[in-house]
Coordinates of C-alpha atoms in Angstrom, one line a residue:
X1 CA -61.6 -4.9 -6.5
X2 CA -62.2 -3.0 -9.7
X3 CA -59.5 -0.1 -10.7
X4 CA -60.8 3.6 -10.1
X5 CA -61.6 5.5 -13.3
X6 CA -58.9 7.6 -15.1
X7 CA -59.2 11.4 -14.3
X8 CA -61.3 13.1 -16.5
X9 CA -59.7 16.6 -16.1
X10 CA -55.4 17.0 -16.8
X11 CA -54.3 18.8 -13.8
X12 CA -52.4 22.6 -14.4
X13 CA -48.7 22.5 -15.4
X14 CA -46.5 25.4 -14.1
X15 CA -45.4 28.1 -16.0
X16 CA -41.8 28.2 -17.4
X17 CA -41.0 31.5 -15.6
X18 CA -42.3 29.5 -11.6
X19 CA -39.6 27.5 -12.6
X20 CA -36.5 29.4 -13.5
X21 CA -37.6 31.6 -10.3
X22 CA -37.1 28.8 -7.8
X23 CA -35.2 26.6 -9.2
X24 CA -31.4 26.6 -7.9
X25 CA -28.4 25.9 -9.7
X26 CA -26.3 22.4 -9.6
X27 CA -22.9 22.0 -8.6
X28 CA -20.4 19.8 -9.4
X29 CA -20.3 16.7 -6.9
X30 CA -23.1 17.6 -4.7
X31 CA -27.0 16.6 -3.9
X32 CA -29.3 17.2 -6.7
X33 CA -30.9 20.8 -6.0
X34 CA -34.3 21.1 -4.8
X35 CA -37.5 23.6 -5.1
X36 CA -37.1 26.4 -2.3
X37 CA -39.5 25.1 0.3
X38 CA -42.5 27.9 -0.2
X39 CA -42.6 27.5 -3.8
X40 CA -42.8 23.8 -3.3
X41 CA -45.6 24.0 -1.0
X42 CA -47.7 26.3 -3.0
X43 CA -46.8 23.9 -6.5
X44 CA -47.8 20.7 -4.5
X45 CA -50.8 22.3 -2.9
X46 CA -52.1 23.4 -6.3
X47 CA -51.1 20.1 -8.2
X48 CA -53.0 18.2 -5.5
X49 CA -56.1 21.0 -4.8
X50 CA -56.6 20.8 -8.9
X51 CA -56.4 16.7 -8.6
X52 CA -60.1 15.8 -9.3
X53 CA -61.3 12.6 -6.9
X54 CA -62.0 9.7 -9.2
X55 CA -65.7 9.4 -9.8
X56 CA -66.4 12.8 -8.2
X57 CA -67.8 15.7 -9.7
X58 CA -64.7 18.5 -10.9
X59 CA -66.7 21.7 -9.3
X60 CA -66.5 20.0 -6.2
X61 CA -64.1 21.4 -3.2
X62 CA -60.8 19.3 -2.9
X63 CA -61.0 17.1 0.1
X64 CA -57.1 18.2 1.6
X65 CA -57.8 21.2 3.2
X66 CA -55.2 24.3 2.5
X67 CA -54.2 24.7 6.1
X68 CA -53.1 21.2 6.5
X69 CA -50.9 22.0 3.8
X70 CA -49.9 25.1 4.4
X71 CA -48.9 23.8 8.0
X72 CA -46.2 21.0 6.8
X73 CA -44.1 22.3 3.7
X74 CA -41.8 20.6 2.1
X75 CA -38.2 20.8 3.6
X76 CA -35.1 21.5 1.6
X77 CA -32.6 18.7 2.4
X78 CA -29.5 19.6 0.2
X79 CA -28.5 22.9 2.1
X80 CA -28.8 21.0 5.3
X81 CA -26.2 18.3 3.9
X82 CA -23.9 20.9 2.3
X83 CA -23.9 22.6 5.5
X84 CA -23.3 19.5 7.8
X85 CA -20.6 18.4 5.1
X86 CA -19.0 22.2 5.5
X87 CA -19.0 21.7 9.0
X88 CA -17.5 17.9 9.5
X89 CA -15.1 18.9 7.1
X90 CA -11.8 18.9 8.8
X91 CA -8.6 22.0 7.7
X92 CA -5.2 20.1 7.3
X93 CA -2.0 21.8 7.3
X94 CA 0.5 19.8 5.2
X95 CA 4.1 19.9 6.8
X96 CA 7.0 19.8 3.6
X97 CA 7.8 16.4 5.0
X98 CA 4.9 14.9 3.8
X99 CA 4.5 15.7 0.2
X100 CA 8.6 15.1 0.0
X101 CA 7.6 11.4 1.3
X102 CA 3.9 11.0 -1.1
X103 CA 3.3 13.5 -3.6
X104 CA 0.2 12.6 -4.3
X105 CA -0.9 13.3 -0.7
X106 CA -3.0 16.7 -1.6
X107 CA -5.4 13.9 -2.8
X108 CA -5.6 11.2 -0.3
X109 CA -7.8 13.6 2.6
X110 CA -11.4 12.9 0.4
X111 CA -13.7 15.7 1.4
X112 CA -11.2 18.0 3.7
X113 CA -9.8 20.7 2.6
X114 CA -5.5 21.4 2.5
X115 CA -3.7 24.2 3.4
X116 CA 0.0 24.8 2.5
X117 CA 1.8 27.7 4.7
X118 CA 4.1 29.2 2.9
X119 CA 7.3 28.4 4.6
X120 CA 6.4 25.1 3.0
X121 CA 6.1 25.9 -0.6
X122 CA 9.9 27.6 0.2
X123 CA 11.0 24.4 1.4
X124 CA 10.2 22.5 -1.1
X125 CA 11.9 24.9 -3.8
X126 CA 15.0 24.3 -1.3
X127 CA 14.8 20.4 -2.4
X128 CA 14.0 20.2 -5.8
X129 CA 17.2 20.0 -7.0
X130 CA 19.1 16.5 -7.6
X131 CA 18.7 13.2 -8.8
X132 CA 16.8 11.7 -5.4
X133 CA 14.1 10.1 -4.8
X134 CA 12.7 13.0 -2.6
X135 CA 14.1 15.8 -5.4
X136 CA 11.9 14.0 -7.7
X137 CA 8.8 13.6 -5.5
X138 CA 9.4 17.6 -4.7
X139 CA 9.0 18.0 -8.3
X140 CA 6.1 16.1 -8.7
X141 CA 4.3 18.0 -6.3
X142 CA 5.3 21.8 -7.9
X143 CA 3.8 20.1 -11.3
X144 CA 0.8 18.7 -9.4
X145 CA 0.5 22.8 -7.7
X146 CA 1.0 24.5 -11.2
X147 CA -1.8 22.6 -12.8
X148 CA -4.0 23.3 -9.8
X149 CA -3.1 27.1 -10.0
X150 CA -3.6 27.4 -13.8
X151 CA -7.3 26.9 -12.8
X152 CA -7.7 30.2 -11.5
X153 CA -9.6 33.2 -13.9
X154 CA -6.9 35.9 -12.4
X155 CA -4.2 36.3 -10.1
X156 CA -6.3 38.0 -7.5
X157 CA -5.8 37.4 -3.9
X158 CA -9.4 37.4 -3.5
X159 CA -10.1 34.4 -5.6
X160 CA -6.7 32.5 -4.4
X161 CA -8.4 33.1 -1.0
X162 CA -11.4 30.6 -2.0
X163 CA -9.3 28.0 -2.7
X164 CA -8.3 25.5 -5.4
X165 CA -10.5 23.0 -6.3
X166 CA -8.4 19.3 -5.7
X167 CA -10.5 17.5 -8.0
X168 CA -9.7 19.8 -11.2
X169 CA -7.2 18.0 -12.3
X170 CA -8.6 14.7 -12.5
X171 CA -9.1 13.4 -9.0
X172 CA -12.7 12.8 -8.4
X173 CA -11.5 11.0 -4.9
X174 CA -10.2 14.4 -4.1
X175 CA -13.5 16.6 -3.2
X176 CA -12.1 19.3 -0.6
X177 CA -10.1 22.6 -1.7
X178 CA -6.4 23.8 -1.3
X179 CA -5.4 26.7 0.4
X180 CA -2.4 28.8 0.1
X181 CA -1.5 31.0 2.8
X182 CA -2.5 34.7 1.3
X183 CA -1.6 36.9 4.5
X184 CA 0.7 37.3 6.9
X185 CA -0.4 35.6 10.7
X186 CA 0.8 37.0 13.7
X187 CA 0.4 34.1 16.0
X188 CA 2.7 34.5 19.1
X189 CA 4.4 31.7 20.1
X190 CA 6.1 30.4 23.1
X191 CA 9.5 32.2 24.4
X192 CA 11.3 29.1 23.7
X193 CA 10.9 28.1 20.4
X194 CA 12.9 30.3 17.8
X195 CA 10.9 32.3 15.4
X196 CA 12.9 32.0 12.4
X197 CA 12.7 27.9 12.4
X198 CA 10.5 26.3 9.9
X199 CA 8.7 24.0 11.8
X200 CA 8.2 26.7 14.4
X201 CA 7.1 29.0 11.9
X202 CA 4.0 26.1 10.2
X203 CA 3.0 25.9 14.3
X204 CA 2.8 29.6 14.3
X205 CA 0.5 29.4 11.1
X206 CA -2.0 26.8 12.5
X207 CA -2.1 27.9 15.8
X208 CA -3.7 31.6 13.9
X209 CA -6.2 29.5 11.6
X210 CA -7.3 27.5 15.0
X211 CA -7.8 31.5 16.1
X212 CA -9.4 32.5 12.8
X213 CA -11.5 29.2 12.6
X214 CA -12.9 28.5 16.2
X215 CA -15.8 26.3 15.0
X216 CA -13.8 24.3 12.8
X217 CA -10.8 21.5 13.3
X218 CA -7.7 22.4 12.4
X219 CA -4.9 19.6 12.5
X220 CA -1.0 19.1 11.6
X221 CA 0.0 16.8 9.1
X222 CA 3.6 15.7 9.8
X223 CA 5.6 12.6 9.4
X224 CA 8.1 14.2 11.7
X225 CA 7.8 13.1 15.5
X226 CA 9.3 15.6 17.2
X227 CA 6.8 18.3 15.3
X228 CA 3.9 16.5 16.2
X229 CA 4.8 16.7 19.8
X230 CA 5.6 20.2 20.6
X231 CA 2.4 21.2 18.4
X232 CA 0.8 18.7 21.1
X233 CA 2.8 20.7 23.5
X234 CA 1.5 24.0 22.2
X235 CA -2.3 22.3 22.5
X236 CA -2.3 22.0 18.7
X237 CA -3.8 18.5 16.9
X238 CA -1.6 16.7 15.2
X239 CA -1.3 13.6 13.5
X240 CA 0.6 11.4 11.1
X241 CA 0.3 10.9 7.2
X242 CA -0.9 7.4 7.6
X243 CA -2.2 7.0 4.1
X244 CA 1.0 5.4 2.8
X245 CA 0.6 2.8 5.6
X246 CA -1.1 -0.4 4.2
X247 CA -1.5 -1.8 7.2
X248 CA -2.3 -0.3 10.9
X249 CA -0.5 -3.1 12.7
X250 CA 2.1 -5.7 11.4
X251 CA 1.0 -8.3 13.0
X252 CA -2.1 -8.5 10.6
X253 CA 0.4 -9.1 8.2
X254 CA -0.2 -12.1 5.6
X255 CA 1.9 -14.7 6.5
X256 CA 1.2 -17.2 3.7
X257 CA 0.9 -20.8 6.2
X258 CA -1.8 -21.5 7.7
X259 CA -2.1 -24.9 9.7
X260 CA -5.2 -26.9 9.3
X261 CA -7.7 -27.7 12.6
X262 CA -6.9 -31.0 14.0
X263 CA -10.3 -32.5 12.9
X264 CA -9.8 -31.6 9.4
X265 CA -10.0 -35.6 8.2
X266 CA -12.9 -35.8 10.1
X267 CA -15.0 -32.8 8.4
X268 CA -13.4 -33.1 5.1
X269 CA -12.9 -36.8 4.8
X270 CA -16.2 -37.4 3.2
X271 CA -16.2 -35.0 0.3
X272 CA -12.7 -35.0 -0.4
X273 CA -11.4 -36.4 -3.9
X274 CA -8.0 -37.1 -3.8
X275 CA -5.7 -38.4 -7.1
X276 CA -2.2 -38.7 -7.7
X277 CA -0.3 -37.0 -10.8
X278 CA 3.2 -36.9 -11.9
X279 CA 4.5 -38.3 -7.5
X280 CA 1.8 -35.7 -6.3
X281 CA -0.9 -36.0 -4.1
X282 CA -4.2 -33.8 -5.0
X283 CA -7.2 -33.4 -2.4
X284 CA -10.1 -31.5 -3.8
X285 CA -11.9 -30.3 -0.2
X286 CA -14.9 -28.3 0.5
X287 CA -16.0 -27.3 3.8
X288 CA -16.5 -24.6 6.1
X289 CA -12.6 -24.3 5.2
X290 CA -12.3 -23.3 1.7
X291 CA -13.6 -19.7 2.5
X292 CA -10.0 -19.2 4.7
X293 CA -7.4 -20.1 2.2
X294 CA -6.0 -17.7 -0.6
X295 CA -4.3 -19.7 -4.3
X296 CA -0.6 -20.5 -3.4
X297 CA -1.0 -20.3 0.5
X298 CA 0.9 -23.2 2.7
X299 CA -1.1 -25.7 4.7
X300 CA 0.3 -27.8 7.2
X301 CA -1.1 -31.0 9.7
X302 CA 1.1 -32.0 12.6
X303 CA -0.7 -34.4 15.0
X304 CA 1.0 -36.6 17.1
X305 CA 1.1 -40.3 15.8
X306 CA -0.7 -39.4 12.7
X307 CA 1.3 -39.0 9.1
X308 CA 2.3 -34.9 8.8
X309 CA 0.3 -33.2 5.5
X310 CA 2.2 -29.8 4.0
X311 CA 0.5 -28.8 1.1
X312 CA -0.3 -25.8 -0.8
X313 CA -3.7 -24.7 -2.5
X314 CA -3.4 -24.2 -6.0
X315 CA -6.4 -23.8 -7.1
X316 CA -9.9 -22.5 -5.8
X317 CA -13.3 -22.3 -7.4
X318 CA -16.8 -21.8 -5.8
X319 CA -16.5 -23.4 -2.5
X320 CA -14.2 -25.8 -3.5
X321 CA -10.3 -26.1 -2.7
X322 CA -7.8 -28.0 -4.4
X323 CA -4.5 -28.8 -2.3
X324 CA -0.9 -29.8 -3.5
X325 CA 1.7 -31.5 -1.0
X326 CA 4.8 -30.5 -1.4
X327 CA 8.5 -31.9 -2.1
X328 CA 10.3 -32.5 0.9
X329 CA 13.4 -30.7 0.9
X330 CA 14.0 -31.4 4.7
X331 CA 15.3 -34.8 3.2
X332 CA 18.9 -34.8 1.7
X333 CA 18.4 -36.3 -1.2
X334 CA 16.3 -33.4 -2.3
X335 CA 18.7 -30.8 -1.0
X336 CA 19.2 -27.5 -3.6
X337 CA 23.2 -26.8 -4.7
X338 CA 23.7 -28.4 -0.5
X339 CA 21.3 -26.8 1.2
X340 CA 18.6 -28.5 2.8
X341 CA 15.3 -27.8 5.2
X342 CA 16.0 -27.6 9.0
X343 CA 12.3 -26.6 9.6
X344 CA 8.9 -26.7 8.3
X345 CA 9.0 -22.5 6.7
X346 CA 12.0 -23.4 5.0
X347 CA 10.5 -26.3 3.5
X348 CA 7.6 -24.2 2.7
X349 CA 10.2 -21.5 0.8
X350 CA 12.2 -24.2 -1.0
X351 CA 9.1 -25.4 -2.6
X352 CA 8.2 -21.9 -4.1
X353 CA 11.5 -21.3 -4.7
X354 CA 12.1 -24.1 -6.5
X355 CA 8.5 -23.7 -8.4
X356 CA 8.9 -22.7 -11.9
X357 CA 4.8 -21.5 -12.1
X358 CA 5.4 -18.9 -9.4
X359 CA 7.1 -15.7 -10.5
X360 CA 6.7 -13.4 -7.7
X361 CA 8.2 -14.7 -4.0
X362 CA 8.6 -12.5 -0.7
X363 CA 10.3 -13.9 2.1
X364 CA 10.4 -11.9 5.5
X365 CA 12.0 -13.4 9.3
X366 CA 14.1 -12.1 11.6
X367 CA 18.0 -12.3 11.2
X368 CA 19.5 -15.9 10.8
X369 CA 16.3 -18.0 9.2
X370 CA 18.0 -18.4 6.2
X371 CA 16.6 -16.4 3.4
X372 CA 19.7 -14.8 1.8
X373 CA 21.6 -19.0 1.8
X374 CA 18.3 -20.7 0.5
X375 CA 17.2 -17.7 -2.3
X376 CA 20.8 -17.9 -3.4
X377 CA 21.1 -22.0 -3.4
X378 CA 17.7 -22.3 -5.4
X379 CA 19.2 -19.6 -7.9
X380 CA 22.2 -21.3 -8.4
X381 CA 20.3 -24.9 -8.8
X382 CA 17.9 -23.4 -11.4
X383 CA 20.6 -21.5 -13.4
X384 CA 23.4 -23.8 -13.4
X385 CA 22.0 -26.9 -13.0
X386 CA 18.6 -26.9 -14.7
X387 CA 19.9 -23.8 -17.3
X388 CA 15.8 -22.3 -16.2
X389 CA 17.5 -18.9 -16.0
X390 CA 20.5 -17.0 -17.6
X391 CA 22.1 -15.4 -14.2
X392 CA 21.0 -14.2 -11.1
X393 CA 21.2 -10.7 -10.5
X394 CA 21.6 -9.3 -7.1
X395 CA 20.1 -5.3 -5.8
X396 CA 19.9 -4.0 -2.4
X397 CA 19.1 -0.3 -0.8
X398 CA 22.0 1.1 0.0
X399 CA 21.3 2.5 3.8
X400 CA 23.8 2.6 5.9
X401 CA 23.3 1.3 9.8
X402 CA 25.7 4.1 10.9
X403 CA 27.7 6.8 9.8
X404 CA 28.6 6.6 5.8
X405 CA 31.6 6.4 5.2
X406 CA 31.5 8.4 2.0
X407 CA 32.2 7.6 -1.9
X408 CA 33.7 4.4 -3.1
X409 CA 35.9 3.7 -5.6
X410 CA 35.6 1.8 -8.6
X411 CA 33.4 0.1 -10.6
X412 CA 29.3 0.1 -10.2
X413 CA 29.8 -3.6 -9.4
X414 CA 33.1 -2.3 -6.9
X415 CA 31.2 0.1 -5.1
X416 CA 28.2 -2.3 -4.8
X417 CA 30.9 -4.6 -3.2
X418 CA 30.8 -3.5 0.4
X419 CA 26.5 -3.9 0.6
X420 CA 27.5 -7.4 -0.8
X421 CA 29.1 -8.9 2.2
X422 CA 25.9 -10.9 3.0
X423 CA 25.9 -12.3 -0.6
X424 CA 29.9 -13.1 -0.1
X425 CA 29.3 -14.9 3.3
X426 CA 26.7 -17.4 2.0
X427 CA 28.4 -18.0 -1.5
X428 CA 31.5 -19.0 0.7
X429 CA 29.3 -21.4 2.7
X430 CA 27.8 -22.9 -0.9
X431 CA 31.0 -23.3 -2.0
X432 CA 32.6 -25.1 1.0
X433 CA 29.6 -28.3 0.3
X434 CA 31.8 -30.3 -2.6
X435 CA 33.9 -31.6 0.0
X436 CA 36.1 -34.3 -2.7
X437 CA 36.6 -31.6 -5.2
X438 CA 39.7 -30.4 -3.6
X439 CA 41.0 -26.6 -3.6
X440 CA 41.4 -26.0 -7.2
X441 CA 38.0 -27.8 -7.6
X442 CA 36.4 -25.0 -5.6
X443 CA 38.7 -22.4 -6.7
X444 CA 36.8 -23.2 -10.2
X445 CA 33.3 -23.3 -9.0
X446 CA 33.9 -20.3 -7.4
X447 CA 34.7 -18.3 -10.0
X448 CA 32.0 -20.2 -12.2
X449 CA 29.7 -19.0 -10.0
X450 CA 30.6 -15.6 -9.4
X451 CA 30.2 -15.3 -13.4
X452 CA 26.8 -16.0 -13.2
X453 CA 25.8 -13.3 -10.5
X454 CA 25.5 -9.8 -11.3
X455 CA 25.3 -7.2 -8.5
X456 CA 23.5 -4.0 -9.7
X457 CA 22.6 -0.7 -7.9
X458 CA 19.2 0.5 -7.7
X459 CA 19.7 4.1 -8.8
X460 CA 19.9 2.2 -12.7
X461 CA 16.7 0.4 -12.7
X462 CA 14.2 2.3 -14.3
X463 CA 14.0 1.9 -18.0
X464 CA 15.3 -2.0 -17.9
X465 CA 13.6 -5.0 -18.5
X466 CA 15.3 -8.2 -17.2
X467 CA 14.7 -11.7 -19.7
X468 CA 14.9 -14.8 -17.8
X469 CA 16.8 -13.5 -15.1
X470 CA 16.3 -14.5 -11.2
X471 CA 16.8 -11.4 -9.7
X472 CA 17.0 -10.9 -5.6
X473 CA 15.9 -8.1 -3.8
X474 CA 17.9 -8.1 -1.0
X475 CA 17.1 -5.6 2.8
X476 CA 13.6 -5.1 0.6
X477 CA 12.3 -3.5 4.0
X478 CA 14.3 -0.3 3.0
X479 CA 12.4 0.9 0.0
X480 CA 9.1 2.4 -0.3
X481 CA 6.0 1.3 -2.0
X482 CA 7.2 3.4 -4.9
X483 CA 10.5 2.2 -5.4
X484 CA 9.1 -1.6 -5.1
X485 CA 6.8 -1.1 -7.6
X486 CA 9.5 0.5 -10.3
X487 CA 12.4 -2.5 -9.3
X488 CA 8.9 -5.6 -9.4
X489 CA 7.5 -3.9 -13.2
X490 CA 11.6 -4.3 -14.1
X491 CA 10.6 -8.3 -14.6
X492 CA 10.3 -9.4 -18.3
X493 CA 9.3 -12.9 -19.8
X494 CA 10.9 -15.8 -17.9
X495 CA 11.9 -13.8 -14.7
X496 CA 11.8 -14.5 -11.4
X497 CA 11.8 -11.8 -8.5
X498 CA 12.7 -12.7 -4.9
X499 CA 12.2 -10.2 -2.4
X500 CA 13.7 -11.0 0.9
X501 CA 13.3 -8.6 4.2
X502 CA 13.4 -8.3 7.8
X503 CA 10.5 -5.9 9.0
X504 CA 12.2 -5.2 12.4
X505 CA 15.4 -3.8 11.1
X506 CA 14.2 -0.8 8.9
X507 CA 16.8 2.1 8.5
X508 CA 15.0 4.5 6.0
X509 CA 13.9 7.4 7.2
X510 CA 10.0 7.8 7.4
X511 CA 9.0 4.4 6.8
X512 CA 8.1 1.8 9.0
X513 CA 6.6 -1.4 9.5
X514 CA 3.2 -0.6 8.0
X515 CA 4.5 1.7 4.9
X516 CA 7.2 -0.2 4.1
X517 CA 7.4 -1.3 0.7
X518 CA 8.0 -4.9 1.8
X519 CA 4.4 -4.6 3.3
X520 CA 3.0 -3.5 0.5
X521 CA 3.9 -6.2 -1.9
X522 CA 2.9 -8.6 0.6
X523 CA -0.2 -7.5 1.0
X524 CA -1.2 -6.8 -2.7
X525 CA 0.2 -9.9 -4.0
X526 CA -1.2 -12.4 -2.0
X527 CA -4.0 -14.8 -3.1
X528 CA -2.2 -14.0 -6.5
X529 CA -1.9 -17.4 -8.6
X530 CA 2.0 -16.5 -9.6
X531 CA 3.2 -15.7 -6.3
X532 CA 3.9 -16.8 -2.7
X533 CA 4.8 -15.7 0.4
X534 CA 6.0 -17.4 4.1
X535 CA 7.3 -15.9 7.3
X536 CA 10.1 -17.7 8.8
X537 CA 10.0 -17.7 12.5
X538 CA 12.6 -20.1 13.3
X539 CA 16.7 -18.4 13.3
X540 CA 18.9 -21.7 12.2
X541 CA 22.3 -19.7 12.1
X542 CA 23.6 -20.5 15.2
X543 CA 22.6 -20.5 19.7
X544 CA 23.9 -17.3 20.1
X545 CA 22.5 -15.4 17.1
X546 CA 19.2 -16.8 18.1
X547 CA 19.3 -16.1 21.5
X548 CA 20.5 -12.6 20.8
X549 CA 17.5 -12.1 18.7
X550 CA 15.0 -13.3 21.8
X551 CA 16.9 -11.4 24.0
X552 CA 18.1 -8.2 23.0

């Protein structure tokens, strides 16, 4: 089919001023802007009405008629998006618990739009003073305000009453605006609530903007239960700050073992490569399999009658796997400083323990697997015996499980000594294994020992860098996201970090299962080629302490 012949006529170009009069302006982060839909028609009708036909004479009448035009203009999309986006746009009021607990939560809501009351902005000047961790996230957040506020042109109350723009300062996640609370309210509440609390006084202020905005949805932000249920109470929404939660439900949580099916031989055995190096087995698989694992996660095959495999993948490319089986540590001729595997996840945590490639390692179980004894026996193996490391140095959250029982004397080591009591109890069971070295024998290894363990606080840690030190996090469930992160980037060439937890017993305020900081590192570490992770399921301190931990 031969091509139709080129126009012989240009068609008419609109003027400059058809342009500046419909055109609208752009604004920042939003849908491209559009003609106004009568100026569009009439510019599309005459582009296509001055269109000569190919081949057909230019005097000749257009064949789209005007009406058929004039009947189906061109629709302008972008103010029905802004308007749908203005509309599913949700307003949330920010209780002072909540930026004490993230200060970087005026960012985390995307395209909603913040408002502060301002009992909160008092409350926050109530707790910026100190050396806390909250004083400091308090004065994060008055920084993070100021530089919002220094966007404004005056100090009008008319223009504070449009709100701040979250994504001036940088956050282009942040596309809704802050609010400050520029009037007084006078939203009645109940009889029984006193007027002159707080948190009674942020209900009052969104149960007047649910008043003053009836088409829109206004919602509580609060980590504290009790406020969320007598705004529930008061018919208010309310939910809570679940941003800092990295996952919804623990039992998602990475567990780092995985057993294999109990055909694996049978679908893998063909295209498997297998080779021994240094008393290791390798097995390069690929399969249906391979797409499951993550680098440094523990494999096991237990079938009845057969040979058990417990392995770990150490390396994985394309759709291939390669697994490593492991030193058994169950046996007690490969026991570390005395202490040897009673069960397979102790096995598993020996091995990357006892791994010099893998710098990272989170252990988590209930109370009584073993994670304090066998962190502190593969600490002592690898810096007394095997010189790997210079000392071990012990940290832990100081949270109390009841009442505090004030300041303690002493030393930082001294006062660290009563959080210790966990380290004392298993170095007393380590030390008890050289049977035939007699009492000044132990009295000797003791104290050897006890030279090589430092116990340090956490309020100390920033600014440090530790060389070729194993260092143990110990009750790692207690400490936020932030406070892992500042203790984990603490680690300098040749150091090791342990973190060991139990998710169930968490006794800091505000966090739990989800945002604990425990959670966290789990979660981002894993499939990392320098660290490893294993649940232990199985208590092995004694009947009672594990049937006290089924039962109570």
């Amino acid at each position: 089919m031969p091509l139709p012949k080129p126009p012989a006529q240009r068609a008419s170009r609109l003027d400059a001023t058809a342009y500046s009069a419909t055109l609208t302006p752009s604004k920042p982060r939003a849908t491209p802007p559009v003609v106004a839909p009568a100026a569009l028609a009439a510019a599309s009708t005459a582009e296509v009405l001055r269109l000569p036909t190919p081949g057909a004479n230019p005097a000749a009448k257009p064949t789209l008629p005007v009406k058929a035009a004039s009947k189906a203009p061109a629709k302008s999309v972008a103010p029905k998006r802004a308007r749908k986006r203005a509309e599913a746009a949700k307003l949330f009021v920010l209780d002072t618990n909540v930026l004490m607990h993230d200060p970087m939560s005026l960012f985390r809501f995307e395209e909603h739009d913040i408002f502060l009351p301002m009992i909160t902005l008092e409350e926050l000047d109530g707790h910026k003073k100190g050396m806390t961790e909250v004083a400091r996230n308090v004065r994060q957040v008055s920084r993070e305000l100021d530089q919002l506020a220094a966007s404004l042109q005056s100090s009008s109350v008319e223009e504070m009453s449009k709100g701040l723009s979250l994504a001036g300062t940088g956050h282009r996640e942040a596309e809704g605006k802050l609010f400050f609370q520029t009037q007084l309210f006078d939203a009645p509440l109940p009889q029984g609530l006193p007027q002159g609390k707080a948190d009674n006084q942020i209900l009052g202020v969104v149960q007047a903007l649910k008043g003053q905005y009836p088409g829109r949805e206004v919602v509580l932000v609060s980590k504290d239960i009790n406020m969320r249920i007598k705004a529930r109470a008061l018919g208010l929404p309310a939910e809570d700050y679940r941003n800092d939660k990295t996952l919804e439900d623990s039992d998602l949580l990475y567990t780092g073992v995985q057993a294999l099916p109990a055909d694996f031989w049978e679908r893998h055995g063909k295209t498997m490569e297998s080779w021994q190096q240094g008393g290791t087995t390798f097995y390069r698989i690929s399969g249906p399999l391979v797409p499951t694992l993550l680098v440094n996660e523990l494999v096991y095959l237990e079938a009845p009658g057969a040979t058990p495999l417990y392995a770990k993948v150490t390396e994985i490319t394309g759709k291939t796997a390669v697994l490593k089986t492991l030193k058994d540590y169950g046996n007690q001729k490969h026991s570390v400083w005395g202490v040897a595997a009673r069960n397979r996840e102790q096995n598993f945590a020996l091995n990357l323990l006892m791994d010099p490639e893998c710098d990272f390692v989170t252990l988590t179980g209930t109370a009584g697997t073993g994670k304090t004894l066998m962190t502190l026996a593969a600490g002592l193996s690898q810096v007394l015996d095997e010189r790997r490391y210079s000392e071990i140095i012990v940290t832990r959250v100081t949270v109390p499980v009841g009442e505090d029982i004030g300041f303690l004397p002493g030393t930082e080591e001294e006062k660290m000594g009563p959080w210790m009591g966990a380290l004392d109890d298993n170095l007393e069971v380590l030390a008890k294994g050289d049977s035939t070295a007699g009492e000044w024998g132990r009295a000797a290894t003791n104290d050897l020992v006890r030279s090589k363990i430092k116990i340090k606080s956490l309020n100390f840690m920033r600014g440090r860098t530790f060389l070729n030190k194993f260092v143990i996090i110990d009750e790692a469930q207690n400490l936020t996201p932030k406070q892992m992160k500042t203790l984990i980037t603490r680690a300098g060439p040749g150091t090791k970090i342990v973190c060991l937890g139990n998710l169930a017993q968490i006794d800091t305020p505000y966090l739990t299962e989800g945002s604990s900081g425990l959670t966290f590192a789990v979660d981002r570490f894993k499939g990392w080629a320098h660290s490893g992770h294993v649940t232990l399921a199985r208590g092995e301190r004694s009947r009672l302490a594990d049937f006290a931990s089924e039962v109570l």
